[in-house]
Every structure is written in C-alpha cells, then in structure tokens.
Short mmCIF file of C-alpha atoms in Angstrom, two decimals:
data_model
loop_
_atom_site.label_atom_id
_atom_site.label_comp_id
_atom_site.label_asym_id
_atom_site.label_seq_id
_atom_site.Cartn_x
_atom_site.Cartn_y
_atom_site.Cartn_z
CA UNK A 137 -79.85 -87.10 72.80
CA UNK A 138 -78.48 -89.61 75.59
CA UNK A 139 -80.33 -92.92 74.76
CA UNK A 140 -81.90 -95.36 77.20
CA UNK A 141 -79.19 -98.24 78.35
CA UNK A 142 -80.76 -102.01 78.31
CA UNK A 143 -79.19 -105.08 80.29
CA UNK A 144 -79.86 -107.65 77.92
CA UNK A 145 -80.29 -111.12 80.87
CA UNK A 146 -77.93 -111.52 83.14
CA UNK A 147 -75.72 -108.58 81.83
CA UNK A 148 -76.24 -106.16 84.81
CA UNK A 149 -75.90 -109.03 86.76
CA UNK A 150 -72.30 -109.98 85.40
CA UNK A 151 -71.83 -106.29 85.36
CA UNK A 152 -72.54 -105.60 88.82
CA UNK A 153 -69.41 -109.20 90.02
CA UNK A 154 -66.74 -106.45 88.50
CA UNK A 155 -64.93 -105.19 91.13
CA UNK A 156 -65.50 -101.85 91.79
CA UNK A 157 -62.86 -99.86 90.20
CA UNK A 158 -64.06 -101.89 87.20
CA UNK A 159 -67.77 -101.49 87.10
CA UNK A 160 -67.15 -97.77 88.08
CA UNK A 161 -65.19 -97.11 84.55
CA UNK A 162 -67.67 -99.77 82.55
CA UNK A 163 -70.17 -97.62 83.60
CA UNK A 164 -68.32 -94.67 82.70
CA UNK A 165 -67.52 -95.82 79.12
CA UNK A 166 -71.32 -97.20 78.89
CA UNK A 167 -72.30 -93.44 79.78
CA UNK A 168 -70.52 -92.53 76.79
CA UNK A 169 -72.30 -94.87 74.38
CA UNK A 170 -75.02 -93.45 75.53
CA UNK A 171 -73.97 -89.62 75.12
CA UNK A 172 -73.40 -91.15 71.19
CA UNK A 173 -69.54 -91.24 71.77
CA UNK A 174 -67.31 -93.77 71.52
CA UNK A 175 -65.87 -95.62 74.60
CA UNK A 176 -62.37 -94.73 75.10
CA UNK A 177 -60.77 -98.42 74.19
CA UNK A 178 -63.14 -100.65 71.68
CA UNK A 179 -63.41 -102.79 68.54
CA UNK A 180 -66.10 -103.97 66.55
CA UNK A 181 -67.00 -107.49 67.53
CA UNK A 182 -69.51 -108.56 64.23
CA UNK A 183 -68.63 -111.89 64.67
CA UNK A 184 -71.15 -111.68 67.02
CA UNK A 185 -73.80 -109.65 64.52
CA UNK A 186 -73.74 -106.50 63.08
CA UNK A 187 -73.41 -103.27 64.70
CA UNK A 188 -72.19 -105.07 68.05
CA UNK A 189 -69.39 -103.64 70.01
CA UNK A 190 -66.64 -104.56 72.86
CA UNK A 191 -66.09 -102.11 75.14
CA UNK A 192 -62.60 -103.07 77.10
CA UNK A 193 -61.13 -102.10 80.56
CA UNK A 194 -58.70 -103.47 82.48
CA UNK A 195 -56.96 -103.54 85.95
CA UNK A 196 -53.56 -105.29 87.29
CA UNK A 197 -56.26 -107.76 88.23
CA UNK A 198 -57.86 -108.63 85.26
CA UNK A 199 -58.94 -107.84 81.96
CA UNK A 200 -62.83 -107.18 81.71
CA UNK A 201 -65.49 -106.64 78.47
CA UNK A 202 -69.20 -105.48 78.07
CA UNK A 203 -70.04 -106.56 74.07
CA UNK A 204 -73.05 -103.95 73.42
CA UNK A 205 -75.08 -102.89 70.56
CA UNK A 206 -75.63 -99.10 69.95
CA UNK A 207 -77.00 -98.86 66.07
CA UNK A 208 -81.16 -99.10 67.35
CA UNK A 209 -82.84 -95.57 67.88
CA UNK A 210 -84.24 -96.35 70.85
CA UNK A 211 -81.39 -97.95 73.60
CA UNK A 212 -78.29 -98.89 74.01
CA UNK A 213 -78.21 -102.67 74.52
CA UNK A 214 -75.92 -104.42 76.79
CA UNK A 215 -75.92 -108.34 75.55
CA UNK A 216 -72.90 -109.79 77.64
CA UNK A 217 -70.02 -108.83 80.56
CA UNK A 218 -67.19 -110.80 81.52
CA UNK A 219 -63.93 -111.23 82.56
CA UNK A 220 -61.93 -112.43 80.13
CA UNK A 221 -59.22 -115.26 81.01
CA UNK A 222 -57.19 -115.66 78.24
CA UNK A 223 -55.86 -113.43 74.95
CA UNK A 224 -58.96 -114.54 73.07
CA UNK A 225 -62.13 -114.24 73.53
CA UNK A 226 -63.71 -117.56 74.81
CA UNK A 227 -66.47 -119.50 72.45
CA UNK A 228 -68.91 -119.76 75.45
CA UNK A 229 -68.75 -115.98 75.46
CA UNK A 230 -68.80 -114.98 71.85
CA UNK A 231 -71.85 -117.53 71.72
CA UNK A 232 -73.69 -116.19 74.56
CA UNK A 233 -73.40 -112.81 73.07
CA UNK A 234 -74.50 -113.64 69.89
CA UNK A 235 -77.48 -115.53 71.04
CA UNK A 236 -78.83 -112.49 72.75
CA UNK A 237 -78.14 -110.68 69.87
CA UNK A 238 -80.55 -112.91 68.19
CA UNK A 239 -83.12 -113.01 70.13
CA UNK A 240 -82.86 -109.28 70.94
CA UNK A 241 -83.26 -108.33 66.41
CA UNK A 242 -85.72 -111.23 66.69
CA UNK A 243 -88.06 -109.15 69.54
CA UNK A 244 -87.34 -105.99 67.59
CA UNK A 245 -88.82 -107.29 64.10
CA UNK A 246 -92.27 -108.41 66.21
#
C-alpha cells in the first residue's frame, strides 16, 4: 500500500530550491519510501528521534538530504531538506529536524 507523503513546514519548500536534476531523484527516492522500499543511498539519523531517516543524493554540484520519518501507518513525513555544506551534518539542521520531529509525535499523541 503506497502511503500518503507529508511536508512537514518549510520542507517542500526547501525541497522544491534543489536544482532540478536533484529534486527530480529526491522525489524519486521519496516515491520509494512511499512504495515501503528503501531509498537507494540512506542511514538512520536517530539522533534526531527514532525511526527518522536521511535520504542522500548528490550531484558534481552539491551534496543534498531530505531527513524523513516512515514508521507511522498513515504518511510518510518529510521533517527537513537541505544542502549540506560540509562532511557533517550541521547543528542548525540536525536541530531543525528534530524539532519537527517533536512537534510532529507531539500532534500525533493529541
């Protein structure tokens, strides 16, 4: 059963400032979550909560990630998008990611 994908903020937004090869295959690897595969390159990112994913793609231009959350019946939530500007993953975007993780288990227990 293909599950319902959700832009959690300004994901989509962030999403949609790839370039276009980019958010072609992010949106190719999110259609995959979705399917209940796994995206072809990924790690588990729980620093940011349980369950919560990276999806990564890259380009000579730039390397580029969509952290997600796949583990709830109902969606397929997309918390953050970036490009990423160094080896490791910024703090601003680990806690960005992990503050819409929070409030998104926080709207689910209502």
């Amino acid at each position: 059963m293909r599950k319902k994908l959700s832009f959690i903020d300004t994901s989509l937004d962030d999403l949609r400032a790839f370039p276009h090869d980019m958010r072609t295959e992010m949106g190719y690897q999110l259609d995959r979550v979705q399917q209940g595969m796994d995206p072809d390159d990924w790690k588990p990112f729980t620093t940011v909560g349980a369950g919560v994913r990276e999806i990564r793609v890259k380009d000579q231009d730039g390397i580029y990630r969509a952290m997600y959350v796949a583990k709830f019946e109902e969606a397929v939530y997309v918390l953050h998008c970036f490009q990423k500007k160094s080896q490791a993953t910024s703090q601003h975007d680990v806690q960005l990611a992990r503050k819409r993780f929070k409030e998104l288990t926080r709207e689910r227990d209502k």
